Short mmCIF file of C-alpha atoms and ligand atoms in Angstrom, two decimals:
data_model
loop_
_atom_site.label_atom_id
_atom_site.label_comp_id
_atom_site.label_asym_id
_atom_site.label_seq_id
_atom_site.Cartn_x
_atom_site.Cartn_y
_atom_site.Cartn_z
CA MET C 15 64.51 2.84 -133.58
CA LYS C 16 64.32 6.57 -132.91
CA LYS C 17 61.86 8.10 -130.46
CA GLN C 18 60.03 11.05 -132.01
CA ASP C 19 57.22 13.42 -130.97
CA GLU C 20 54.90 12.81 -128.05
CA LEU C 21 51.54 11.85 -129.53
CA PHE C 22 49.38 11.48 -126.46
CA ALA C 23 49.75 11.65 -122.70
CA GLY C 24 47.23 9.40 -120.95
CA LYS C 25 46.70 9.19 -117.19
CA ALA C 26 49.55 6.73 -116.58
CA LYS C 27 51.32 6.33 -119.93
CA THR C 28 52.70 8.59 -122.63
CA VAL C 29 52.73 7.48 -126.26
CA TYR C 30 55.52 8.55 -128.65
CA ALA C 31 55.86 8.23 -132.42
CA THR C 32 58.98 6.52 -133.78
CA ASP C 33 60.81 6.68 -137.12
CA ASP C 34 58.82 3.56 -138.08
CA ALA C 35 55.26 4.62 -138.98
CA ASP C 36 53.94 1.23 -137.75
CA LYS C 37 55.50 1.39 -134.27
CA LEU C 38 54.95 3.44 -131.13
CA ILE C 39 56.79 3.77 -127.84
CA LEU C 40 54.76 3.42 -124.61
CA HIS C 41 56.27 5.18 -121.61
CA PHE C 42 54.92 3.81 -118.32
CA ARG C 43 55.00 6.75 -115.89
CA ASN C 44 54.84 6.68 -112.10
CA ASP C 45 51.53 8.57 -112.22
CA THR C 46 48.63 6.65 -110.75
CA SER C 47 45.08 7.83 -111.27
CA ALA C 48 41.63 6.80 -110.16
CA PHE C 49 38.04 8.02 -110.51
CA ASP C 50 38.54 9.27 -114.09
CA GLY C 51 41.61 11.30 -113.14
CA GLU C 52 40.15 12.94 -110.01
CA LYS C 53 42.78 11.30 -107.78
CA ILE C 54 46.36 11.37 -109.11
CA GLU C 55 49.60 10.55 -107.32
CA GLN C 56 53.17 9.72 -108.22
CA LEU C 57 54.22 6.32 -106.91
CA ASP C 58 57.95 5.64 -107.01
CA ARG C 59 59.01 2.61 -109.10
CA LYS C 60 55.51 1.98 -110.47
CA GLY C 61 56.39 2.87 -114.09
CA ARG C 62 59.24 0.41 -114.13
CA ILE C 63 57.25 -2.34 -112.40
CA ASN C 64 54.30 -1.97 -114.77
CA ASN C 65 56.55 -1.91 -117.84
CA ARG C 66 58.24 -5.16 -116.80
CA PHE C 67 54.99 -6.75 -115.59
CA ASN C 68 53.20 -5.89 -118.84
CA ALA C 69 56.05 -7.33 -120.95
CA PHE C 70 55.92 -10.57 -118.93
CA ILE C 71 52.15 -10.94 -119.40
CA MET C 72 52.26 -10.02 -123.11
CA GLU C 73 54.92 -12.71 -123.68
CA LYS C 74 52.76 -15.28 -121.85
CA LEU C 75 49.75 -14.34 -123.97
CA LYS C 76 51.77 -14.53 -127.19
CA ALA C 77 53.09 -17.97 -126.21
CA ALA C 78 49.48 -19.09 -125.65
CA GLY C 79 48.41 -17.84 -129.10
CA VAL C 80 46.90 -14.41 -128.35
CA ALA C 81 48.14 -11.77 -130.81
CA THR C 82 49.05 -8.50 -129.08
CA HIS C 83 50.60 -5.18 -130.04
CA PHE C 84 53.67 -5.83 -127.86
CA GLU C 85 57.06 -5.95 -129.62
CA LYS C 86 59.78 -5.60 -126.97
CA ILE C 87 60.99 -3.81 -123.85
CA LEU C 88 63.27 -0.88 -124.68
CA ASN C 89 64.41 0.26 -121.23
CA ASP C 90 63.15 0.47 -117.62
CA GLU C 91 60.00 2.43 -118.37
CA GLU C 92 59.47 2.06 -122.12
CA SER C 93 58.27 -0.62 -124.54
CA LEU C 94 57.89 -0.75 -128.29
CA VAL C 95 54.44 -1.66 -129.64
CA LYS C 96 52.67 -1.89 -132.97
CA LYS C 97 50.55 1.13 -133.84
CA LEU C 98 46.93 0.01 -133.81
CA GLU C 99 43.72 1.75 -134.79
CA MET C 100 42.19 1.45 -131.32
CA LEU C 101 38.48 0.71 -130.87
CA PRO C 102 36.85 3.09 -128.32
CA ILE C 103 35.69 0.14 -126.25
CA GLU C 104 36.70 -1.49 -122.96
CA CYS C 105 36.03 -5.21 -122.47
CA VAL C 106 35.67 -6.36 -118.86
CA VAL C 107 35.53 -9.97 -117.67
CA ARG C 108 34.66 -10.68 -114.04
CA ASN C 109 35.27 -13.93 -112.17
CA ILE C 110 34.24 -12.56 -108.75
CA SER C 111 31.71 -9.80 -108.02
CA THR C 112 33.12 -6.47 -106.81
CA GLY C 113 33.61 -2.86 -107.95
CA SER C 114 31.14 -1.21 -110.29
CA LEU C 115 29.22 -4.46 -110.81
CA CYS C 116 28.12 -4.44 -107.15
CA ARG C 117 27.36 -0.71 -107.20
CA ARG C 118 25.27 -0.99 -110.38
CA LEU C 119 23.36 -4.19 -109.65
CA GLY C 120 23.28 -4.17 -105.86
CA VAL C 121 24.73 -7.67 -105.75
CA GLU C 122 26.87 -8.97 -102.89
CA GLU C 123 30.68 -8.55 -103.03
CA GLY C 124 32.90 -11.58 -103.45
CA LEU C 125 30.48 -13.97 -105.20
CA ASP C 126 32.09 -16.49 -107.56
CA LEU C 127 30.66 -15.78 -111.01
CA ASN C 128 30.08 -18.96 -112.93
CA PRO C 129 30.14 -18.44 -115.85
CA PRO C 130 32.33 -15.34 -115.63
CA THR C 131 30.45 -12.26 -116.78
CA PHE C 132 31.35 -9.96 -119.67
CA GLU C 133 30.67 -6.24 -120.15
CA PHE C 134 31.43 -3.59 -122.76
CA PHE C 135 32.11 0.02 -121.75
CA LEU C 136 32.53 3.07 -123.96
CA LYS C 137 35.96 4.65 -123.48
CA ASN C 138 34.93 8.20 -122.57
CA ASP C 139 36.21 9.87 -119.37
CA GLU C 140 33.75 12.79 -119.57
CA LEU C 141 30.86 10.33 -119.54
CA HIS C 142 32.64 8.11 -116.97
CA ASP C 143 32.94 5.18 -119.39
CA PRO C 144 29.24 4.20 -119.60
CA MET C 145 28.28 0.57 -120.04
CA ILE C 146 27.19 -0.24 -123.60
CA ASN C 147 25.93 -3.35 -125.37
CA ASP C 148 26.53 -5.04 -128.72
CA TYR C 149 23.73 -3.03 -130.36
CA HIS C 150 25.23 0.33 -129.36
CA ILE C 151 28.55 -0.81 -130.83
CA LEU C 152 26.88 -1.80 -134.11
CA SER C 153 24.51 1.18 -134.37
CA PHE C 154 27.28 3.71 -133.79
CA LYS C 155 29.80 1.68 -135.81
CA TRP C 156 32.35 1.57 -133.00
CA ALA C 157 33.22 -1.96 -134.22
CA THR C 158 31.84 -4.61 -136.59
CA GLY C 159 29.85 -7.70 -135.61
CA ASP C 160 32.87 -9.85 -136.36
CA GLU C 161 35.03 -7.67 -134.13
CA ILE C 162 32.47 -7.97 -131.31
CA THR C 163 32.67 -11.77 -131.60
CA GLN C 164 36.47 -11.65 -131.60
CA MET C 165 36.68 -9.24 -128.63
CA LYS C 166 34.54 -11.59 -126.54
CA ALA C 167 36.41 -14.73 -127.60
CA LEU C 168 39.85 -13.15 -127.05
CA THR C 169 38.92 -11.62 -123.69
CA PHE C 170 37.68 -15.02 -122.44
CA LYS C 171 40.77 -16.76 -123.86
CA VAL C 172 42.92 -14.31 -121.88
CA ASN C 173 40.86 -15.24 -118.81
CA ASP C 174 41.66 -18.95 -119.25
CA ILE C 175 45.36 -18.24 -119.67
CA LEU C 176 45.81 -15.66 -116.93
CA ALA C 177 43.41 -16.98 -114.28
CA SER C 178 45.45 -20.20 -114.15
CA LEU C 179 48.77 -18.32 -114.27
CA PHE C 180 47.73 -16.22 -111.25
CA ARG C 181 46.13 -19.18 -109.45
CA ASP C 182 49.40 -21.10 -109.68
CA ALA C 183 51.07 -18.12 -108.00
CA GLY C 184 48.48 -18.02 -105.18
CA MET C 185 46.26 -15.25 -106.56
CA LEU C 186 42.69 -14.88 -107.81
CA LEU C 187 42.17 -12.95 -111.03
CA VAL C 188 38.99 -11.16 -109.91
CA ASP C 189 38.37 -9.01 -113.01
CA TYR C 190 40.21 -7.03 -115.68
CA LYS C 191 39.80 -4.67 -118.58
CA LEU C 192 41.16 -5.15 -122.10
CA GLU C 193 41.21 -2.97 -125.19
CA PHE C 194 41.64 -3.99 -128.80
CA GLY C 195 42.72 -2.35 -132.04
CA ARG C 196 42.99 -3.02 -135.75
CA TYR C 197 46.30 -3.80 -137.41
CA ARG C 198 46.57 -4.81 -141.09
CA GLY C 199 43.10 -6.38 -141.12
CA ALA C 200 43.49 -8.24 -137.81
CA LEU C 201 42.21 -7.45 -134.32
CA LEU C 202 45.03 -7.35 -131.76
CA LEU C 203 45.08 -6.88 -128.01
CA GLY C 204 46.29 -3.33 -127.36
CA ASP C 205 47.05 -1.23 -124.27
CA GLU C 206 48.56 -2.96 -121.23
CA PHE C 207 47.95 -5.69 -118.69
CA THR C 208 49.14 -4.60 -115.23
CA PRO C 209 47.68 -4.40 -111.69
CA ASP C 210 46.43 -0.92 -112.74
CA GLY C 211 43.79 -2.53 -114.96
CA CYS C 212 42.86 -5.72 -113.15
CA ARG C 213 41.96 -6.93 -109.67
CA LEU C 214 44.08 -9.57 -107.97
CA TRP C 215 43.39 -11.03 -104.53
CA ASP C 216 45.51 -13.34 -102.45
CA ILE C 217 43.88 -16.76 -102.75
CA GLU C 218 43.91 -17.45 -98.98
CA THR C 219 43.40 -14.07 -97.33
CA ARG C 220 41.69 -12.23 -100.23
CA LYS C 221 44.09 -9.32 -99.57
CA LYS C 222 43.88 -6.85 -102.46
CA LEU C 223 47.08 -6.73 -104.54
CA ASP C 224 46.03 -4.25 -107.24
CA LYS C 225 45.00 -0.63 -107.87
CA ASP C 226 42.10 -0.92 -105.43
CA ARG C 227 44.79 -0.31 -102.76
CA PHE C 228 45.21 3.15 -104.33
CA ARG C 229 41.50 3.76 -105.05
CA GLN C 230 40.57 2.85 -101.48
CA GLY C 231 43.60 4.52 -99.82
CA LEU C 232 44.79 1.22 -98.32
CA GLY C 233 48.49 2.07 -98.80
CA GLY C 234 51.26 -0.31 -99.85
CA VAL C 235 50.33 0.03 -103.53
CA VAL C 236 53.77 -0.38 -105.08
CA GLU C 237 54.70 -3.03 -102.51
CA ALA C 238 51.62 -5.05 -103.57
CA TYR C 239 52.55 -4.72 -107.27
CA GLU C 240 56.06 -5.89 -106.39
CA GLU C 241 54.65 -8.85 -104.50
CA VAL C 242 52.52 -9.86 -107.50
CA ALA C 243 55.54 -9.59 -109.80
CA GLN C 244 57.70 -11.58 -107.41
CA ARG C 245 55.14 -14.36 -107.05
CA LEU C 246 54.94 -14.68 -110.86
CA GLY C 247 58.71 -14.60 -111.25
CA VAL C 248 58.85 -11.29 -113.15
CA SER C 249 62.35 -9.86 -112.88
CA LEU C 250 62.16 -6.24 -111.80
O1 C5P A 3 35.37 -0.37 -111.87
P1 C5P A 3 34.99 -1.72 -112.39
O2 C5P A 3 34.57 -2.67 -111.32
O3 C5P A 3 34.00 -1.66 -113.53
O4 C5P A 3 36.34 -2.31 -113.02
C1 C5P A 3 36.41 -3.61 -113.56
C2 C5P A 3 37.86 -3.93 -113.92
O5 C5P A 3 38.28 -3.16 -115.04
C3 C5P A 3 38.85 -3.61 -112.79
O6 C5P A 3 39.87 -4.59 -112.80
C4 C5P A 3 39.42 -2.25 -113.20
O7 C5P A 3 40.74 -2.09 -112.72
C5 C5P A 3 39.38 -2.32 -114.71
N1 C5P A 3 39.13 -1.01 -115.33
C6 C5P A 3 40.17 -0.33 -115.95
N2 C5P A 3 39.95 0.88 -116.54
C7 C5P A 3 38.74 1.43 -116.55
C8 C5P A 3 37.66 0.77 -115.94
C9 C5P A 3 37.89 -0.46 -115.33
O8 C5P A 3 41.30 -0.82 -115.97
N3 C5P A 3 38.56 2.61 -117.15
#
């Protein structure tokens, strides 16, 4: 497997082509961004932690029957993935109210959401990822009706798998974002699953163990990611 040209540099990852047209390399950088790229910092060890953490979660999801783009870890900061045709949509499931949900709806922080709630957002930094609904997705042909059904079912299936995985390790999976893409006629989970794209709270103290530590300037960001990895048994 040969690494070729850089295709795209996102806020925290760089994507490279390979000599296999169906495969890409994801490089998890130490860059950490928030507020649509307004706040960016380099956090030592974060690329490596996220690469290993993501591989661990992707393997768990695969074992539980969720098809993902993940192929294998290549080195400390890089993984090999299938090349998907990504849908420009973010799927968010929330088990506890916080973040943009509270800002938008004026609801109290920390409420248990039963059933968990589901939201679609359009992936567009300039527009600050506006919330969209099924009809927007259909009218603008961002995905098909069948893909909408699958995105919801898969995102909730991931919730069942991961909420219990984190609970067993003493953490609450508060909310998270997933993205999907097409591959040979199937819809696969793409992108990553790391504490950059989810919220995790300690089950007893509700201490934040995710990127909110960075967004809110609480400090100890990488240490919190390491603690999450350690509790799950991810080897760093
Ligand atoms: O900001 P908000 O409360 O809508 O975020 C919900 C969840 O989705 C959080 O876990 C956040 O980390 C994640 N998210 C993300 N990327 C975005 C927007 C949200 O990973 N662009």
